[in-house]
Coordinates of C-alpha atoms and ligand atoms in Angstrom, one line a residue:
M1 CA 0.0 0.0 0.0
Q2 CA 1.1 3.5 -0.6
R3 CA 0.2 6.5 1.4
V4 CA 0.1 10.1 0.2
S5 CA 0.6 13.0 2.4
V6 CA 1.3 16.8 2.2
D7 CA 4.1 18.3 4.5
P8 CA 2.3 21.3 5.9
A9 CA 5.7 23.0 6.6
K10 CA 6.5 23.0 2.8
C11 CA 3.0 23.5 1.3
Q12 CA 2.5 27.0 0.0
G13 CA -1.1 26.7 -1.2
H14 CA -0.6 26.8 -5.1
A15 CA -3.4 24.4 -5.4
R16 CA -1.8 22.6 -8.3
C17 CA -2.4 19.3 -6.5
L18 CA -6.1 20.0 -6.4
A19 CA -6.1 20.7 -10.1
F20 CA -4.6 17.3 -10.8
A21 CA -6.4 15.2 -8.3
P22 CA -9.4 17.0 -6.7
D23 CA -10.7 13.6 -5.5
V24 CA -7.6 13.1 -3.3
F25 CA -6.4 16.6 -2.1
D26 CA -8.4 19.0 -0.1
F27 CA -7.7 22.5 1.5
D28 CA -7.9 23.6 5.0
D29 CA -9.3 26.9 6.1
E30 CA -6.0 28.6 5.6
G31 CA -5.6 27.4 2.0
Y32 CA -3.1 24.7 2.5
A33 CA -3.4 21.3 1.1
F34 CA -3.9 18.0 3.0
V35 CA -5.0 14.5 2.2
P36 CA -8.0 13.3 4.3
D37 CA -7.2 9.9 5.9
D38 CA -9.9 8.1 4.0
R39 CA -8.4 9.2 0.6
A40 CA -4.8 8.7 1.4
Q41 CA -4.1 5.1 0.7
F42 CA -3.7 3.2 -2.6
E43 CA -2.7 -0.2 -3.8
E44 CA -1.4 1.5 -6.8
L45 CA -0.8 5.2 -7.0
P46 CA -3.3 6.7 -9.6
N47 CA -1.9 8.8 -12.4
P48 CA -3.5 12.1 -11.2
V49 CA -1.7 11.7 -7.9
K50 CA 1.5 11.1 -9.7
L51 CA 1.1 14.2 -11.7
A52 CA 0.3 16.2 -8.5
V53 CA 3.5 14.8 -7.0
A54 CA 5.5 15.7 -9.9
N55 CA 4.1 19.2 -10.3
C56 CA 4.1 20.5 -6.7
P57 CA 6.5 23.4 -6.9
E58 CA 7.4 23.0 -3.2
R59 CA 8.0 19.2 -3.4
A60 CA 5.5 19.0 -0.5
I61 CA 3.8 15.8 -1.4
S62 CA 5.2 12.6 -0.3
V63 CA 4.5 9.0 -1.0
S64 CA 5.4 6.3 1.4
E65 CA 5.1 2.5 1.6
V66 CA 2.8 1.4 4.4
A67 CA 2.1 -2.1 5.7
E68 CA -1.4 -3.6 4.7
Ligands
SF4_1 S1 0.8 21.9 -5.2 FE1 2.2 21.5 -3.5 S2 2.5 23.5 -2.5 FE2 0.8 23.6 -3.8 S3 -1.0 23.4 -2.5 FE3 -0.5 21.3 -3.4 S4 0.9 20.4 -1.9 FE4 0.8 22.6 -1.5

């Protein structure tokens, strides 16, 4: 399983991630991205999430392997 998360210390709120994968990323009241727990884990990372990772100007999105 792969888990997607946004580092709040790096995110600058450009919203590119939201443009690529609106079903995964969400924004808090201050305009910074996060991934709700129930949308964060994938057997295989969907292409829109890969694009979001590749296009985040702050490299704030990370993908980690988690045990099933
Ligand atoms: S693209 Fe990156 S910096 Fe911009 S809102 Fe998304 S996670 Fe934050």
